[in-house]
Amino acid sequence: EFTLWNGQSSNFEMILQAHDQPIRSMVWSYNDNWMVTGDDGGSIKYWQNNMNNVKANKSAHKESVRDLSFCRTDLKFCSCSDDTSVKVWDFARCQEERSLTGH
């Protein structure tokens, strides 16, 4: 689960049961319309800024997703994992474009 806070007022907004396993990484898109989260089981989920879960890729990685990063255009993002891979994703299609291994 994760807790959403209002950064201006420091007030609690909501708690969401977001993943079946502990969340290890999250990133906001540059346009602030999307959030992507990654968990210990290798899943990646897309969230709209109103916290609706839109897409999930439960087999994105074989191990924990440690970090996520959007490109400036928000068209792609990268994920890195304890499975020693870095993956490049097409954001709109939620599809892996490339996998770099051995890291």
PDB file of C-alpha atoms in Angstrom:
ATOM      1  CA  GLU A   1       0.000   0.000   0.000  1.00  0.00           C
ATOM      2  CA  PHE A   2       0.997   3.613  -0.254  1.00  0.00           C
ATOM      3  CA  THR A   3      -0.119   6.772   1.462  1.00  0.00           C
ATOM      4  CA  LEU A   4      -0.851   9.922  -0.520  1.00  0.00           C
ATOM      5  CA  TRP A   5      -0.212  13.272   1.168  1.00  0.00           C
ATOM      6  CA  ASN A   6      -1.033  16.807   0.047  1.00  0.00           C
ATOM      7  CA  GLY A   7       2.378  18.462  -0.274  1.00  0.00           C
ATOM      8  CA  GLN A   8       1.069  22.002   0.174  1.00  0.00           C
ATOM      9  CA  SER A   9      -0.994  21.448   3.312  1.00  0.00           C
ATOM     10  CA  SER A  10       0.856  18.347   4.604  1.00  0.00           C
ATOM     11  CA  ASN A  11      -2.555  16.737   5.041  1.00  0.00           C
ATOM     12  CA  PHE A  12      -3.199  13.034   4.589  1.00  0.00           C
ATOM     13  CA  GLU A  13      -5.217  12.323   1.422  1.00  0.00           C
ATOM     14  CA  MET A  14      -5.668   8.542   1.119  1.00  0.00           C
ATOM     15  CA  ILE A  15      -4.182   5.078   1.534  1.00  0.00           C
ATOM     16  CA  LEU A  16      -4.309   2.721  -1.441  1.00  0.00           C
ATOM     17  CA  GLN A  17      -3.804  -1.024  -1.499  1.00  0.00           C
ATOM     18  CA  ALA A  18      -1.666  -0.768  -4.590  1.00  0.00           C
ATOM     19  CA  HIS A  19       0.286  -4.030  -4.921  1.00  0.00           C
ATOM     20  CA  ASP A  20       0.263  -7.567  -3.531  1.00  0.00           C
ATOM     21  CA  GLN A  21       3.930  -7.193  -2.539  1.00  0.00           C
ATOM     22  CA  PRO A  22       5.844  -4.267  -1.002  1.00  0.00           C
ATOM     23  CA  ILE A  23       6.320  -1.260  -3.305  1.00  0.00           C
ATOM     24  CA  ARG A  24      10.002  -0.553  -3.949  1.00  0.00           C
ATOM     25  CA  SER A  25       9.868   2.250  -6.517  1.00  0.00           C
ATOM     26  CA  MET A  26       7.608   4.954  -7.922  1.00  0.00           C
ATOM     27  CA  VAL A  27       7.900   7.872 -10.307  1.00  0.00           C
ATOM     28  CA  TRP A  28       5.623  10.659 -11.557  1.00  0.00           C
ATOM     29  CA  SER A  29       5.528  11.458 -15.267  1.00  0.00           C
ATOM     30  CA  TYR A  30       6.883  14.882 -16.218  1.00  0.00           C
ATOM     31  CA  ASN A  31       3.368  16.093 -17.104  1.00  0.00           C
ATOM     32  CA  ASP A  32       2.150  14.964 -13.630  1.00  0.00           C
ATOM     33  CA  ASN A  33      -0.726  12.974 -15.160  1.00  0.00           C
ATOM     34  CA  TRP A  34       0.659   9.510 -14.380  1.00  0.00           C
ATOM     35  CA  MET A  35       2.440   7.634 -11.642  1.00  0.00           C
ATOM     36  CA  VAL A  36       4.208   4.309 -12.200  1.00  0.00           C
ATOM     37  CA  THR A  37       4.987   1.959  -9.302  1.00  0.00           C
ATOM     38  CA  GLY A  38       7.132  -1.172  -9.043  1.00  0.00           C
ATOM     39  CA  ASP A  39       7.115  -3.886  -6.388  1.00  0.00           C
ATOM     40  CA  ASP A  40       9.173  -6.690  -4.841  1.00  0.00           C
ATOM     41  CA  GLY A  41       7.589  -9.303  -7.112  1.00  0.00           C
ATOM     42  CA  GLY A  42       8.600  -7.554 -10.344  1.00  0.00           C
ATOM     43  CA  SER A  43       5.208  -5.998 -11.140  1.00  0.00           C
ATOM     44  CA  ILE A  44       4.778  -2.520 -12.605  1.00  0.00           C
ATOM     45  CA  LYS A  45       1.489  -0.589 -12.390  1.00  0.00           C
ATOM     46  CA  TYR A  46       0.238   2.619 -14.026  1.00  0.00           C
ATOM     47  CA  TRP A  47      -1.876   5.093 -12.038  1.00  0.00           C
ATOM     48  CA  GLN A  48      -3.751   8.168 -13.207  1.00  0.00           C
ATOM     49  CA  ASN A  49      -3.224  11.268 -11.071  1.00  0.00           C
ATOM     50  CA  ASN A  50      -6.652  10.656  -9.474  1.00  0.00           C
ATOM     51  CA  MET A  51      -5.203   7.293  -8.295  1.00  0.00           C
ATOM     52  CA  ASN A  52      -7.225   5.067 -10.630  1.00  0.00           C
ATOM     53  CA  ASN A  53      -5.164   1.998 -11.524  1.00  0.00           C
ATOM     54  CA  VAL A  54      -5.212   1.755 -15.302  1.00  0.00           C
ATOM     55  CA  LYS A  55      -2.672  -0.876 -16.332  1.00  0.00           C
ATOM     56  CA  ALA A  56      -0.618  -3.577 -14.676  1.00  0.00           C
ATOM     57  CA  ASN A  57       2.254  -5.689 -15.924  1.00  0.00           C
ATOM     58  CA  LYS A  58       2.625  -8.462 -13.357  1.00  0.00           C
ATOM     59  CA  SER A  59       5.609 -10.049 -15.086  1.00  0.00           C
ATOM     60  CA  ALA A  60       7.672  -6.953 -15.923  1.00  0.00           C
ATOM     61  CA  HIS A  61      10.692  -8.334 -14.032  1.00  0.00           C
ATOM     62  CA  LYS A  62      11.623 -11.606 -12.324  1.00  0.00           C
ATOM     63  CA  GLU A  63      12.695  -9.847  -9.117  1.00  0.00           C
ATOM     64  CA  SER A  64      12.191  -6.567  -7.260  1.00  0.00           C
ATOM     65  CA  VAL A  65      11.796  -3.366  -9.315  1.00  0.00           C
ATOM     66  CA  ARG A  66      14.327  -1.022  -7.684  1.00  0.00           C
ATOM     67  CA  ASP A  67      13.946   2.161  -9.739  1.00  0.00           C
ATOM     68  CA  LEU A  68      11.838   3.780 -12.453  1.00  0.00           C
ATOM     69  CA  SER A  69      12.550   6.813 -14.639  1.00  0.00           C
ATOM     70  CA  PHE A  70      10.555   8.606 -17.355  1.00  0.00           C
ATOM     71  CA  CYS A  71      12.117  10.236 -20.401  1.00  0.00           C
ATOM     72  CA  ARG A  72      11.334  13.962 -20.709  1.00  0.00           C
ATOM     73  CA  THR A  73       8.597  13.383 -23.312  1.00  0.00           C
ATOM     74  CA  ASP A  74       6.804  10.781 -21.128  1.00  0.00           C
ATOM     75  CA  LEU A  75       6.674   8.460 -24.162  1.00  0.00           C
ATOM     76  CA  LYS A  76       9.014   5.918 -22.568  1.00  0.00           C
ATOM     77  CA  PHE A  77      10.249   4.925 -19.146  1.00  0.00           C
ATOM     78  CA  CYS A  78      12.957   2.621 -17.825  1.00  0.00           C
ATOM     79  CA  SER A  79      12.842   0.128 -14.987  1.00  0.00           C
ATOM     80  CA  CYS A  80      15.737  -1.579 -13.252  1.00  0.00           C
ATOM     81  CA  SER A  81      15.545  -4.700 -11.157  1.00  0.00           C
ATOM     82  CA  ASP A  82      17.405  -7.085  -8.882  1.00  0.00           C
ATOM     83  CA  ASP A  83      17.142  -9.564 -11.785  1.00  0.00           C
ATOM     84  CA  THR A  84      20.129  -7.598 -13.241  1.00  0.00           C
ATOM     85  CA  SER A  85      18.102  -6.092 -16.087  1.00  0.00           C
ATOM     86  CA  VAL A  86      17.210  -2.587 -17.191  1.00  0.00           C
ATOM     87  CA  LYS A  87      14.133  -2.445 -19.418  1.00  0.00           C
ATOM     88  CA  VAL A  88      12.908   0.297 -21.724  1.00  0.00           C
ATOM     89  CA  TRP A  89       9.101   0.506 -21.970  1.00  0.00           C
ATOM     90  CA  ASP A  90       6.724   2.142 -24.426  1.00  0.00           C
ATOM     91  CA  PHE A  91       4.479   3.957 -21.966  1.00  0.00           C
ATOM     92  CA  ALA A  92       1.310   4.180 -24.092  1.00  0.00           C
ATOM     93  CA  ARG A  93       1.363   0.500 -25.063  1.00  0.00           C
ATOM     94  CA  CYS A  94       2.775  -0.787 -21.749  1.00  0.00           C
ATOM     95  CA  GLN A  95       5.157  -2.927 -23.796  1.00  0.00           C
ATOM     96  CA  GLU A  96       8.802  -3.713 -23.301  1.00  0.00           C
ATOM     97  CA  GLU A  97      10.920  -2.321 -26.137  1.00  0.00           C
ATOM     98  CA  ARG A  98      14.346  -3.396 -25.000  1.00  0.00           C
ATOM     99  CA  SER A  99      16.032  -5.327 -22.211  1.00  0.00           C
ATOM    100  CA  LEU A 100      19.611  -4.737 -21.117  1.00  0.00           C
ATOM    101  CA  THR A 101      21.029  -7.504 -18.925  1.00  0.00           C
ATOM    102  CA  GLY A 102      24.054  -8.120 -16.767  1.00  0.00           C
ATOM    103  CA  HIS A 103      23.942  -5.055 -14.550  1.00  0.00           C
TER     104      HIS A 103
END
